mmCIF file with all atom_site columns, C-alpha atoms in Angstrom:
data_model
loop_
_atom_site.group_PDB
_atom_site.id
_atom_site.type_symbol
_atom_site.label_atom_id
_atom_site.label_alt_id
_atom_site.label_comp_id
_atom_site.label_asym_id
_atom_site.label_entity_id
_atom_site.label_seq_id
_atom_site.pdbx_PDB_ins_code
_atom_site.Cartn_x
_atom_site.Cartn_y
_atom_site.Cartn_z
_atom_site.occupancy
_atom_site.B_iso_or_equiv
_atom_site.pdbx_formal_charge
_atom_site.auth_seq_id
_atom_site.auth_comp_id
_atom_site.auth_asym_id
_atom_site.auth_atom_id
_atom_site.pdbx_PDB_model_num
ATOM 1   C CA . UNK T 1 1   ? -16.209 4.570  -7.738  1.00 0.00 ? 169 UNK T CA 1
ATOM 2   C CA . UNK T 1 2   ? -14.453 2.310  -5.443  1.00 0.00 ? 170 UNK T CA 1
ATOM 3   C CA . UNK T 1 3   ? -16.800 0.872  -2.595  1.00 0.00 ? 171 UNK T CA 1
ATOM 4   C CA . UNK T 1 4   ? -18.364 3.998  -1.731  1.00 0.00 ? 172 UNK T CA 1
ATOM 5   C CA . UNK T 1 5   ? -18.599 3.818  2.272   1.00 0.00 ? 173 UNK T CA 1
ATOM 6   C CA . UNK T 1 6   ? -16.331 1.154  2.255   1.00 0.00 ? 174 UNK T CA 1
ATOM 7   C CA . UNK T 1 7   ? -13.671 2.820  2.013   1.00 0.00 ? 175 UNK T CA 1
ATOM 8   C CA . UNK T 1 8   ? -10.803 -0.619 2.913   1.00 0.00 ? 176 UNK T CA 1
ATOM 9   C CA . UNK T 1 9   ? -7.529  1.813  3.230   1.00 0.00 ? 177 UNK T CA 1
ATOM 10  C CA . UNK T 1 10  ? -6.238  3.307  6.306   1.00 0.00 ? 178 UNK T CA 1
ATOM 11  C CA . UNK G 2 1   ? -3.562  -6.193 0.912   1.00 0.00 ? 185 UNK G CA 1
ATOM 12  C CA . UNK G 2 2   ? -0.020  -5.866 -0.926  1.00 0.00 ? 186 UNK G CA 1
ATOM 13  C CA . UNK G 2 3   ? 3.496   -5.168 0.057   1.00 0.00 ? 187 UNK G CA 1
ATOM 14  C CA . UNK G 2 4   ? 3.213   -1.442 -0.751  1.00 0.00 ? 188 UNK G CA 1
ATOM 15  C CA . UNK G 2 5   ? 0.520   -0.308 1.508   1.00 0.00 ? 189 UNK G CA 1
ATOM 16  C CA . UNK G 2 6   ? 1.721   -2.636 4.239   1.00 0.00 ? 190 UNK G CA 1
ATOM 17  C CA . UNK G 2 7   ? 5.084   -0.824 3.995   1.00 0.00 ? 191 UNK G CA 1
ATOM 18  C CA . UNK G 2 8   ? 3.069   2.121  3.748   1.00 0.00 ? 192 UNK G CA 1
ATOM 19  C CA . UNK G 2 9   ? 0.960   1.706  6.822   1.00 0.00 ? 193 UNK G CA 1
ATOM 20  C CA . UNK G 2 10  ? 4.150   0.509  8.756   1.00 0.00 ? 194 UNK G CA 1
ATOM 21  C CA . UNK G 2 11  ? 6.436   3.227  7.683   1.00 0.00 ? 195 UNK G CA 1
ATOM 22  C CA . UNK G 2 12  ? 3.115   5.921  9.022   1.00 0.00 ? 196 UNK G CA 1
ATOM 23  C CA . UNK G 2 13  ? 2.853   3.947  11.873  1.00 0.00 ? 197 UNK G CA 1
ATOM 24  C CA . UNK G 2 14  ? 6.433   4.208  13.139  1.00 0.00 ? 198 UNK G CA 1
ATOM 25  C CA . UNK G 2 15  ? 6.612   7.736  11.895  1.00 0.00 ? 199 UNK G CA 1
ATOM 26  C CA . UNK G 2 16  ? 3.856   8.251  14.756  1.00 0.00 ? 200 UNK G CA 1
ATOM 27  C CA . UNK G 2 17  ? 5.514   6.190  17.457  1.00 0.00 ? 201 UNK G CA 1
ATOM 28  C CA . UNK G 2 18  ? 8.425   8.432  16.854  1.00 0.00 ? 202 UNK G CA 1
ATOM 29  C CA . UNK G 2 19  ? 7.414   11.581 17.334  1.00 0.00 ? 203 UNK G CA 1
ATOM 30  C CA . UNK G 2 20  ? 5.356   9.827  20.424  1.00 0.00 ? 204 UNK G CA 1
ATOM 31  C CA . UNK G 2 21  ? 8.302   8.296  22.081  1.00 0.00 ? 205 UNK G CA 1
ATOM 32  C CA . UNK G 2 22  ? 10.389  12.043 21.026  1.00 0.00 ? 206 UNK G CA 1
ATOM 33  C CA . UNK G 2 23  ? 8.285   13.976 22.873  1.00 0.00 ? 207 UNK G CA 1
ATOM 34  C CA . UNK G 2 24  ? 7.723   11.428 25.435  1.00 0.00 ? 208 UNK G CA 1
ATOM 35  C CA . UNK G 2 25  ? 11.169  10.871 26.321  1.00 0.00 ? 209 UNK G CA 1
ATOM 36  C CA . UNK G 2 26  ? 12.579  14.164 25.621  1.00 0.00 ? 210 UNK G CA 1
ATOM 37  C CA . UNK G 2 27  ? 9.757   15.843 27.427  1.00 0.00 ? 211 UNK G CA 1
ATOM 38  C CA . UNK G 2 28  ? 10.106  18.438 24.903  1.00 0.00 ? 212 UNK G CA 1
ATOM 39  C CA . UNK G 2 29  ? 7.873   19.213 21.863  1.00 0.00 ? 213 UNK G CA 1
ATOM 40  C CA . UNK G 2 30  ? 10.252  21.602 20.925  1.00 0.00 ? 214 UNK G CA 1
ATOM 41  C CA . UNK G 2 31  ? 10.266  22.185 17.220  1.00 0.00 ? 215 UNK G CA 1
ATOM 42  C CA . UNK G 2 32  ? 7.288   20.377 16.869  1.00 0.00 ? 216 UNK G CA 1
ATOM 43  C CA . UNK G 2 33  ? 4.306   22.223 15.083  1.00 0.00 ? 217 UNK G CA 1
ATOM 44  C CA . UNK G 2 34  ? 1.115   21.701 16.953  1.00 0.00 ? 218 UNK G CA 1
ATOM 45  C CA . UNK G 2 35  ? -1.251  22.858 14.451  1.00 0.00 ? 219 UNK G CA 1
ATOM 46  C CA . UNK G 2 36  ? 0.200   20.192 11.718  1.00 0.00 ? 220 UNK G CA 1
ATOM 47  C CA . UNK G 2 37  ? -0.546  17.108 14.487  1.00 0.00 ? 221 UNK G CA 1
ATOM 48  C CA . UNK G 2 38  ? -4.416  19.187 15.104  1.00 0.00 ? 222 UNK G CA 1
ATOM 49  C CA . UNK G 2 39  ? -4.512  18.923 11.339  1.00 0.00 ? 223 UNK G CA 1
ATOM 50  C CA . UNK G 2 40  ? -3.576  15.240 11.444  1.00 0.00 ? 224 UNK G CA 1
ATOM 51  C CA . UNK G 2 41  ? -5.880  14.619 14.455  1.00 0.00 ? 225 UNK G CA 1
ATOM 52  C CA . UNK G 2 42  ? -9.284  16.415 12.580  1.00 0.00 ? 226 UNK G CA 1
ATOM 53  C CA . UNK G 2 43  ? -7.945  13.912 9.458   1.00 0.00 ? 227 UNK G CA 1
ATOM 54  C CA . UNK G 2 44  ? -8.249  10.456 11.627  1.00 0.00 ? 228 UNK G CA 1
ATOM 55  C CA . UNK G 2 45  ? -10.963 11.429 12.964  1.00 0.00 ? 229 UNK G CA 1
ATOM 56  C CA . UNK G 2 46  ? -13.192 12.372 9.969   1.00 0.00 ? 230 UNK G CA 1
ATOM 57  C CA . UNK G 2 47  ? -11.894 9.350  8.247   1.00 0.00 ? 231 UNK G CA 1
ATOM 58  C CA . UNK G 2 48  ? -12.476 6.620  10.809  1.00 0.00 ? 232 UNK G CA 1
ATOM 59  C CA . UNK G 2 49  ? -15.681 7.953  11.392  1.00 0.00 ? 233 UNK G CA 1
ATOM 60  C CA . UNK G 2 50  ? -17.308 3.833  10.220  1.00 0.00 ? 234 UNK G CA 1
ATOM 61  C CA . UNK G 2 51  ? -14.881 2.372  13.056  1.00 0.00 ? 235 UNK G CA 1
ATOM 62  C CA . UNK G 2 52  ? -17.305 0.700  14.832  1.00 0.00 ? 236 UNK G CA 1
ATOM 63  C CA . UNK G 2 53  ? -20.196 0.734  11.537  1.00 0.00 ? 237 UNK G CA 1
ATOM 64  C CA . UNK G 2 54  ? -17.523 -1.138 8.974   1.00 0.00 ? 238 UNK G CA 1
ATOM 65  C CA . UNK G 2 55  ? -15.566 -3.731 9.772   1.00 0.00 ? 239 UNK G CA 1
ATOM 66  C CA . UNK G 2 56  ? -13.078 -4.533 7.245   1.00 0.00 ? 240 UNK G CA 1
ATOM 67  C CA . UNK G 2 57  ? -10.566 -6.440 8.915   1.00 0.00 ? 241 UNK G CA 1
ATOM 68  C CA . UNK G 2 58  ? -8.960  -6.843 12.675  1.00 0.00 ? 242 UNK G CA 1
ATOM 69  C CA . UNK G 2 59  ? -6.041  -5.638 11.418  1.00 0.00 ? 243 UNK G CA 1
ATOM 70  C CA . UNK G 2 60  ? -7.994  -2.321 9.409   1.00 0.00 ? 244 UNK G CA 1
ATOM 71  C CA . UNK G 2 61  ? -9.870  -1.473 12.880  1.00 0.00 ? 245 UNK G CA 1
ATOM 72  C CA . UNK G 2 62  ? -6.985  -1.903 15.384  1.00 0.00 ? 246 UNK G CA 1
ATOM 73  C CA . UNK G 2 63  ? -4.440  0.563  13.441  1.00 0.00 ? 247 UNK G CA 1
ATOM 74  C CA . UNK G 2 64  ? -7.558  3.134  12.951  1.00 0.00 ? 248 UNK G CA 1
ATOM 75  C CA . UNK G 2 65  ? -7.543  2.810  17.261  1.00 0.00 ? 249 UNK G CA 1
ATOM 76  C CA . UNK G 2 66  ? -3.935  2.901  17.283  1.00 0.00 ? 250 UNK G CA 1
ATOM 77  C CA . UNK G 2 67  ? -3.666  6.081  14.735  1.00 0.00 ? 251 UNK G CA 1
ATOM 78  C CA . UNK G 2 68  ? -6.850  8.085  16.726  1.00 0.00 ? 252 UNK G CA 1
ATOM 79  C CA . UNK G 2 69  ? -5.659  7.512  19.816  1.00 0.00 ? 253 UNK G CA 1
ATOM 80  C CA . UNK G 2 70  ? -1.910  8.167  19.067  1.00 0.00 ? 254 UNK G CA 1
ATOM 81  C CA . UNK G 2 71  ? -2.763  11.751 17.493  1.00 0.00 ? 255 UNK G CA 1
ATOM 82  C CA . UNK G 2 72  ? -5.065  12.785 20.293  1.00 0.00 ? 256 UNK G CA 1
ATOM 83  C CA . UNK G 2 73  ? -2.537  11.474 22.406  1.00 0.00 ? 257 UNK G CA 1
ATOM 84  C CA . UNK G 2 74  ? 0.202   13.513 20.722  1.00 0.00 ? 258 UNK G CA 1
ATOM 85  C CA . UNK G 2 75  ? -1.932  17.032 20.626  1.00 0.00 ? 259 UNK G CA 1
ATOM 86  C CA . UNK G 2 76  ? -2.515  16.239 24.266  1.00 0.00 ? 260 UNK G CA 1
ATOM 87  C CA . UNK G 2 77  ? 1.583   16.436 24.826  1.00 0.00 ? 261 UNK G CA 1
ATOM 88  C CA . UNK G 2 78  ? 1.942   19.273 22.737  1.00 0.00 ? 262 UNK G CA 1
ATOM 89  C CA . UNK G 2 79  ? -0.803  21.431 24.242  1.00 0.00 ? 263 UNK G CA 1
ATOM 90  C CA . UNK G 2 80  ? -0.997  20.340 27.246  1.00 0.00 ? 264 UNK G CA 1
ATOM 91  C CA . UNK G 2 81  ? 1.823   18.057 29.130  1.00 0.00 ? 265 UNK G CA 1
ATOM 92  C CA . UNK G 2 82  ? 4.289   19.769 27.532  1.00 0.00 ? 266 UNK G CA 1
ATOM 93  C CA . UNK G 2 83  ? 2.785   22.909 26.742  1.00 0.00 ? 267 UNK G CA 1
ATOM 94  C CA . UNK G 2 84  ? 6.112   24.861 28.093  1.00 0.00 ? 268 UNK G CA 1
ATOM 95  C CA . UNK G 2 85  ? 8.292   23.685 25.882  1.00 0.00 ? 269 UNK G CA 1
ATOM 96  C CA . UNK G 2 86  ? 5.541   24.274 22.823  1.00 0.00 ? 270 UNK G CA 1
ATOM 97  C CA . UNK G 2 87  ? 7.261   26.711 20.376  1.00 0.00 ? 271 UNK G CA 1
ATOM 98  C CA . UNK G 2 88  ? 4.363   28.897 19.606  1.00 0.00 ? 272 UNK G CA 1
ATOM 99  C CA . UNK G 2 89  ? 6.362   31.686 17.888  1.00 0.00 ? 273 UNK G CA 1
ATOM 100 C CA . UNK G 2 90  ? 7.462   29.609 15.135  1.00 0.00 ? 274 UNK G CA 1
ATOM 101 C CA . UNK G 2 91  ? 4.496   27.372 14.414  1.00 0.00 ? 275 UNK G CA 1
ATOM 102 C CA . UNK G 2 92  ? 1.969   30.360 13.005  1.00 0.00 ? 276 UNK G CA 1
ATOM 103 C CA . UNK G 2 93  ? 0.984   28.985 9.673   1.00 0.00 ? 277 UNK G CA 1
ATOM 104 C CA . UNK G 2 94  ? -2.482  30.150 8.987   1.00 0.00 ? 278 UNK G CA 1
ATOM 105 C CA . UNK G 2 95  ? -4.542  26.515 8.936   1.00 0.00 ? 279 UNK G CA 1
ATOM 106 C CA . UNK G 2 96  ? -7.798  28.205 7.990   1.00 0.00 ? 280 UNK G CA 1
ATOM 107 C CA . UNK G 2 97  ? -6.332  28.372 4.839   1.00 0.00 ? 281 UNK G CA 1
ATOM 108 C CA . UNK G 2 98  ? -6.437  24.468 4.413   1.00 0.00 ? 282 UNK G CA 1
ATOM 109 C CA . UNK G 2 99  ? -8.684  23.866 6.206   1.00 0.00 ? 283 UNK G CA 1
ATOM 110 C CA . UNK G 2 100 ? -11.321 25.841 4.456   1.00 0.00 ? 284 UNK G CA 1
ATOM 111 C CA . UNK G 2 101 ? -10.464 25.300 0.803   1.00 0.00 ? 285 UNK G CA 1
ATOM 112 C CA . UNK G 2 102 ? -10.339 21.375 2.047   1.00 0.00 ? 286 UNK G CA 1
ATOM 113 C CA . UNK G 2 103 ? -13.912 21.508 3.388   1.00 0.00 ? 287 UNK G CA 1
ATOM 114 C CA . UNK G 2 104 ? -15.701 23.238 0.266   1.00 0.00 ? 288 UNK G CA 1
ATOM 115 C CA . UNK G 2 105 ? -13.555 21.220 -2.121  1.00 0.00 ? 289 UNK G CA 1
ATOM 116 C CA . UNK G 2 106 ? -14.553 18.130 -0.366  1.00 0.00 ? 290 UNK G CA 1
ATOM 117 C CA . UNK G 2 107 ? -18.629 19.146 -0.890  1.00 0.00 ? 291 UNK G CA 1
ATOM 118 C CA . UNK G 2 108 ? -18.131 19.879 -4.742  1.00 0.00 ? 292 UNK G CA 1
ATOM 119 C CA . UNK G 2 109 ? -15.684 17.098 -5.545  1.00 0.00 ? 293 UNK G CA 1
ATOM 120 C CA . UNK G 2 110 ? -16.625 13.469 -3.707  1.00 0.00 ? 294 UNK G CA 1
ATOM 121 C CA . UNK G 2 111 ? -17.602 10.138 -4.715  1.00 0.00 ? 295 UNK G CA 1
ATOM 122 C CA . UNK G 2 112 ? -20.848 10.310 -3.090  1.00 0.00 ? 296 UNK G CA 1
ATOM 123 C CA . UNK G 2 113 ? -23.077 13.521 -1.749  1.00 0.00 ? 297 UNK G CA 1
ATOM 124 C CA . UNK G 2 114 ? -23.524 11.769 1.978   1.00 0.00 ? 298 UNK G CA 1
ATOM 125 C CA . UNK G 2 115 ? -22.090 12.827 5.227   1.00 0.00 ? 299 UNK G CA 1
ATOM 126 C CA . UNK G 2 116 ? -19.773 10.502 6.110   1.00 0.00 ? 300 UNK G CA 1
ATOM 127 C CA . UNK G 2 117 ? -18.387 10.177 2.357   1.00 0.00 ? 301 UNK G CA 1
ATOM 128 C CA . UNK G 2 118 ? -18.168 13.895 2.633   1.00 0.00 ? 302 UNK G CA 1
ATOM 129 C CA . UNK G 2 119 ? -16.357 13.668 5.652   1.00 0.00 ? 303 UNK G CA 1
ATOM 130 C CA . UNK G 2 120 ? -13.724 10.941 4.028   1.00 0.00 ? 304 UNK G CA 1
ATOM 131 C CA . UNK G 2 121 ? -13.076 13.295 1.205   1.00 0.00 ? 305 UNK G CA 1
ATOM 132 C CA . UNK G 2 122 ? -12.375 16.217 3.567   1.00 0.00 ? 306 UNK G CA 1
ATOM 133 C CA . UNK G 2 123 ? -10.273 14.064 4.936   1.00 0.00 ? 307 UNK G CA 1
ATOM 134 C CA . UNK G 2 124 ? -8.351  12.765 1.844   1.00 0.00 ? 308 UNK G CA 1
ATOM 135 C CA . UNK G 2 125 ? -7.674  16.627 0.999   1.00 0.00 ? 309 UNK G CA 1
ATOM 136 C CA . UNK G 2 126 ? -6.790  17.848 4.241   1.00 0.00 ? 310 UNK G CA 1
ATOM 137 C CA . UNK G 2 127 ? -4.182  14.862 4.960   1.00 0.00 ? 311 UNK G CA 1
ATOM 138 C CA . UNK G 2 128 ? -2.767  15.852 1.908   1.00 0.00 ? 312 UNK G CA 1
ATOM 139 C CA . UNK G 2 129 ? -1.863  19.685 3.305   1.00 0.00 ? 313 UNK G CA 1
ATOM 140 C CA . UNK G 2 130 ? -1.671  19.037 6.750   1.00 0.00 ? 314 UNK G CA 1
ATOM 141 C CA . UNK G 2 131 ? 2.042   18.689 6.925   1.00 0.00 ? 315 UNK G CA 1
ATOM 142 C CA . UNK G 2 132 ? 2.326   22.317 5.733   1.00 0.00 ? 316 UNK G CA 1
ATOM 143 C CA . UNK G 2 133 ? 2.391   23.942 9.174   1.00 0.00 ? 317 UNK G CA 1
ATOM 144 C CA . UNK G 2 134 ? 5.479   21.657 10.126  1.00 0.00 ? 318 UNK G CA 1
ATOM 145 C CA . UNK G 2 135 ? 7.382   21.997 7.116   1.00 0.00 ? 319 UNK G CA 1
ATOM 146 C CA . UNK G 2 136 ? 6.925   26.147 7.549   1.00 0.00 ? 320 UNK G CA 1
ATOM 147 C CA . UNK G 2 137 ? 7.778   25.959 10.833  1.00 0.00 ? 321 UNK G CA 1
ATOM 148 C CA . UNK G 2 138 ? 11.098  23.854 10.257  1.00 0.00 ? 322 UNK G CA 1
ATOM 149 C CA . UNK G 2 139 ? 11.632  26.676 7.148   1.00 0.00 ? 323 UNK G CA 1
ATOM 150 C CA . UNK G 2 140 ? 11.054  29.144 9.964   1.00 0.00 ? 324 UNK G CA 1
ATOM 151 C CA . UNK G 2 141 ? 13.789  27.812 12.476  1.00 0.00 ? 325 UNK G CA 1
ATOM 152 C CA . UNK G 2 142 ? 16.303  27.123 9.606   1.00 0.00 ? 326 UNK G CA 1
ATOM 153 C CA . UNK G 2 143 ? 16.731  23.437 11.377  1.00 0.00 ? 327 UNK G CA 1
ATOM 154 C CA . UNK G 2 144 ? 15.016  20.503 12.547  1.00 0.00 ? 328 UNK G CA 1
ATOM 155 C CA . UNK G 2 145 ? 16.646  18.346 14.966  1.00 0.00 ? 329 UNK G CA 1
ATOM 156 C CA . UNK G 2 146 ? 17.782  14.840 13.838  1.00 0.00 ? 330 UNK G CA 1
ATOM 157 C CA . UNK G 2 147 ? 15.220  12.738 15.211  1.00 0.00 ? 331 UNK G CA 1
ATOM 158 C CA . UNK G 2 148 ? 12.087  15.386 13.712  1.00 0.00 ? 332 UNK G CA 1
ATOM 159 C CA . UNK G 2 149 ? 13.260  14.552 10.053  1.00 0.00 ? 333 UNK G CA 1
ATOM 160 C CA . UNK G 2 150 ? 13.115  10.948 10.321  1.00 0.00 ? 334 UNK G CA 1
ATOM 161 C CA . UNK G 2 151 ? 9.528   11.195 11.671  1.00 0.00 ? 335 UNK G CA 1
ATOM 162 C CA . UNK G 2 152 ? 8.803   13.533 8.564   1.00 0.00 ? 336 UNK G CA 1
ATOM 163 C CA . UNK G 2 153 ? 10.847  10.959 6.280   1.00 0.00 ? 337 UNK G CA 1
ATOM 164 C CA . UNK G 2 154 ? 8.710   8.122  7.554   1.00 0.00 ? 338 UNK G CA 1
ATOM 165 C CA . UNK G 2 155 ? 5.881   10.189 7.091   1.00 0.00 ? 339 UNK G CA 1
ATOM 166 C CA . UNK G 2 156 ? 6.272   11.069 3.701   1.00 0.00 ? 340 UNK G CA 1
ATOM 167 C CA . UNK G 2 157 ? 7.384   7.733  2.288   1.00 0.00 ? 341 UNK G CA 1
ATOM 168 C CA . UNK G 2 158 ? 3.894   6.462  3.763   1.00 0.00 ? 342 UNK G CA 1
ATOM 169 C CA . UNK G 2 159 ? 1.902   8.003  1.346   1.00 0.00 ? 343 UNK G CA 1
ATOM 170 C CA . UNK G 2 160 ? 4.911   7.486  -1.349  1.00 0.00 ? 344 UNK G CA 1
ATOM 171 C CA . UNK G 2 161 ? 4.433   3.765  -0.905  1.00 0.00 ? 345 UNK G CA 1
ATOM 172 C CA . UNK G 2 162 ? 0.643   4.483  -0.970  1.00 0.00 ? 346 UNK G CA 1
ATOM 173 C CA . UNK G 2 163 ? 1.154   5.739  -4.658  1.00 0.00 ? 347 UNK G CA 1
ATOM 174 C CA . UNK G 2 164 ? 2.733   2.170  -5.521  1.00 0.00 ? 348 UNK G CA 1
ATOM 175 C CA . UNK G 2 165 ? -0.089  0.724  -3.843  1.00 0.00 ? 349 UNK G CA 1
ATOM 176 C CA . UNK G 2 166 ? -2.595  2.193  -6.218  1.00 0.00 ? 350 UNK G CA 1
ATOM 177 C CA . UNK G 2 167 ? -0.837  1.324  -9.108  1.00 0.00 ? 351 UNK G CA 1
ATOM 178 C CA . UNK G 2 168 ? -0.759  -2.204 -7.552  1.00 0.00 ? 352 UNK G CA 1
ATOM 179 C CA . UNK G 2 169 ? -4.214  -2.084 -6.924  1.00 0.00 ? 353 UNK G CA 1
ATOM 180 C CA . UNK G 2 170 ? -5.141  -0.724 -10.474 1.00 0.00 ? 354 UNK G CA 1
ATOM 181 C CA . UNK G 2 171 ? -3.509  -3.363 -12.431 1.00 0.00 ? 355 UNK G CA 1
ATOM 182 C CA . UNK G 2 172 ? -4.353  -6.615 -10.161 1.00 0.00 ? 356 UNK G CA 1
ATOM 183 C CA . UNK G 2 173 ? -7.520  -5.166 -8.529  1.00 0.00 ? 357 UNK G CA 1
ATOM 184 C CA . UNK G 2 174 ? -9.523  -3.193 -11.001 1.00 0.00 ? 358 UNK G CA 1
ATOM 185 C CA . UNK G 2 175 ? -9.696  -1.168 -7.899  1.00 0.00 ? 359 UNK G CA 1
ATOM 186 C CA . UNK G 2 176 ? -9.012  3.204  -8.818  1.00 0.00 ? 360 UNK G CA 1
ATOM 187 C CA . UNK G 2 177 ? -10.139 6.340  -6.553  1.00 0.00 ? 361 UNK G CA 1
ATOM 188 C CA . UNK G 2 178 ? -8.901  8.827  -8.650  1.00 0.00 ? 362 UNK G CA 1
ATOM 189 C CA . UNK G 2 179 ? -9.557  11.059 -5.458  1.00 0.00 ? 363 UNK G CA 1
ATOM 190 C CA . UNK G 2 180 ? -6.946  9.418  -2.905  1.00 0.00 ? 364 UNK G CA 1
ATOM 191 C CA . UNK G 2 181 ? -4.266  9.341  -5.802  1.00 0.00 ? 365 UNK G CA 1
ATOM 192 C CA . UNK G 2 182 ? -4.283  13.157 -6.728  1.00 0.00 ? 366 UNK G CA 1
ATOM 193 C CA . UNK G 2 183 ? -4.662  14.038 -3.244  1.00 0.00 ? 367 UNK G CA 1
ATOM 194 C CA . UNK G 2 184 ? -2.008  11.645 -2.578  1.00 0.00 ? 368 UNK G CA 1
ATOM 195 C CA . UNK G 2 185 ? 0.231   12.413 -5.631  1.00 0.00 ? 369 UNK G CA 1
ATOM 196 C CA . UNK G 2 186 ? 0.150   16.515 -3.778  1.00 0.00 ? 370 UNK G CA 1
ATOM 197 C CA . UNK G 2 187 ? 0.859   15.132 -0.527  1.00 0.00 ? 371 UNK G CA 1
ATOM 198 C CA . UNK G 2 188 ? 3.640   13.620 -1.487  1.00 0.00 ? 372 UNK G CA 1
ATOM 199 C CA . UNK G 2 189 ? 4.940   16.355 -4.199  1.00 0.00 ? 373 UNK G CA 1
ATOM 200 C CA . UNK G 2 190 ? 5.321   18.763 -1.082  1.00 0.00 ? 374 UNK G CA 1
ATOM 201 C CA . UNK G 2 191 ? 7.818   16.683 0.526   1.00 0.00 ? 375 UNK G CA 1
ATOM 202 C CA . UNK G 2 192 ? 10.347  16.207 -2.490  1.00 0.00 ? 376 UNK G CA 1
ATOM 203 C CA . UNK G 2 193 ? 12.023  19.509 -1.288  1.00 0.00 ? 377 UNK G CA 1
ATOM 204 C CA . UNK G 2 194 ? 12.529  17.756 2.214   1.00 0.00 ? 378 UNK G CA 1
ATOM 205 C CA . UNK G 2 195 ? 13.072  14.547 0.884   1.00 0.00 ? 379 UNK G CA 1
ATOM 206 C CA . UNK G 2 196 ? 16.029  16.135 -1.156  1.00 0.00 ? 380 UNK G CA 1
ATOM 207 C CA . UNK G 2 197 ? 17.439  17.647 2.132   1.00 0.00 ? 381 UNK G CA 1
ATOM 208 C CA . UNK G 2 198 ? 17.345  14.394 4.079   1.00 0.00 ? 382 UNK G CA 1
ATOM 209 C CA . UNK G 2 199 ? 18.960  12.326 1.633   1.00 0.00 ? 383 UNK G CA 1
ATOM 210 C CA . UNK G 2 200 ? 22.101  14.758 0.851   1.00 0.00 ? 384 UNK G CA 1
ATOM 211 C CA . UNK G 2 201 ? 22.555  15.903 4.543   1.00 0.00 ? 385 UNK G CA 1
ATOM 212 C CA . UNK G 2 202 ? 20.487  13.581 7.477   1.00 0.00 ? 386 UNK G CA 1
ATOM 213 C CA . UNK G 2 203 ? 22.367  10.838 5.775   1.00 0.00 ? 387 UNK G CA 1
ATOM 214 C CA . UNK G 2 204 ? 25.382  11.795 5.828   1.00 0.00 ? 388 UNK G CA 1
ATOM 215 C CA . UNK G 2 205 ? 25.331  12.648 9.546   1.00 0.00 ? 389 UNK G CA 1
ATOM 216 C CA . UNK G 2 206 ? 24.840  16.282 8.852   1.00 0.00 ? 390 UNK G CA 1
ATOM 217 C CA . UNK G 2 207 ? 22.185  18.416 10.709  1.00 0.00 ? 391 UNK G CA 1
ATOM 218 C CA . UNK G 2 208 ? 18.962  19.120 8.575   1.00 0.00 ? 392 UNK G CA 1
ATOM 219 C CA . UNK G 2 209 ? 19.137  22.569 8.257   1.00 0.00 ? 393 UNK G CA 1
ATOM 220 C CA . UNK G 2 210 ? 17.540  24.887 5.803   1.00 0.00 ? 394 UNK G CA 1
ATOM 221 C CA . UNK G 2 211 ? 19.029  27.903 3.562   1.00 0.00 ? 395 UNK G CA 1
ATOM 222 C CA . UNK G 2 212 ? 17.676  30.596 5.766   1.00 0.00 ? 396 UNK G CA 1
#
């Protein structure tokens, strides 16, 4: 799953 | 960072500066639905939660500041400033009814079982309804004035543009979060109807106004 906690999107 | 989500984030952005500098100027929240902009506050501020524990970028951090404090900012006006000119009558959609179904969704479908991922995901659904309560009220009223659709056009092209984005992202980046696209892909389904009224009559000068 995409950077879980690291979520880079607004 | 592509063209689509920095359209995206610009088109959101000015979509909140409007309604802002509407209220603001007009003194007047009239026709505004409060509950939608408490929905939108509760969003920013279960997603932003890692402002000051992730840094992605300057640019990341300072729109999360500019989009927490310009909701709170806004609810402020509406229930407060302005409270007077708050139209209360027309703005009863139930929001325990998204917000609810949001919340347990968000515990039994996430990407990862920890509070503030939890909290993201709640956040990713409710975003996704939280417009509901505005577009019932403006179906309640029969009209929204002129300046109130182009802060919901703005607003729903944002997350439009974010579904470009993610296809963007899937094909150069590798990158897919199957969870922001579905909950996208509904955000953005519930504003065709609106988006078909703004294009045939807000563009052509004509009033937005509903078929009672």
């Amino acid at each position: 799953p995409p950077g879980v906690g690291k979520h880079d999107e607004l | 960072m592509n063209i689509f989500r920095f359209l995206g984030d610009i088109s959101h952005l000015s979509a909140i500066i409007i309604l802002l500098l509407k209220i603001w100027k007009s003194r007047s929240c009239a026709g505004i639905s409060g509950k939608s902009q408490l929905l939108f506050a509760i969003v920013f501020t279960t997603r932003y939660l890692d402002l000051f524990t992730n840094f992605i970028s300057f640019y990341n951090t300072s729109m999360k500041v500019v989009y927490v404090a310009s909701s709170y900012a806004t609810v402020w006006m509406i229930y407060s400033k302005f409270k007077a000119t708050y139209d209360g009558n027309h703005d009863t959609f139930r929001v325990e009814f998204l917000i609810v179904p949001t919340a347990i969704l968000s515990f039994l479908v996430n990407h990862d079982f920890t509070p503030l991922e939890i909290l993201w995901t709640f956040s990713i659904y409710l975003e996704s309804v939280a417009i509901l309560p505005q577009l019932f009220m403006v179906s309640k009223t029969g009209e929204a004035e002129t300046i109130t659709s182009h802060y919901l056009f703005a607003l729903g092209i944002y997350r439009t543009l974010y579904l470009f984005n993610w296809i963007w992202r899937y094909q150069f980046e590798e990158f897919f979060d199957l969870i922001a696209i579905v909950a996208g892909l509904v955000q953005t389904v519930l504003y065709c109807d609106f988006f078909y009224l703004y294009i045939t009559k807000v563009l052509k000068g004509k009033k937005l106004s509903l078929p009672a």
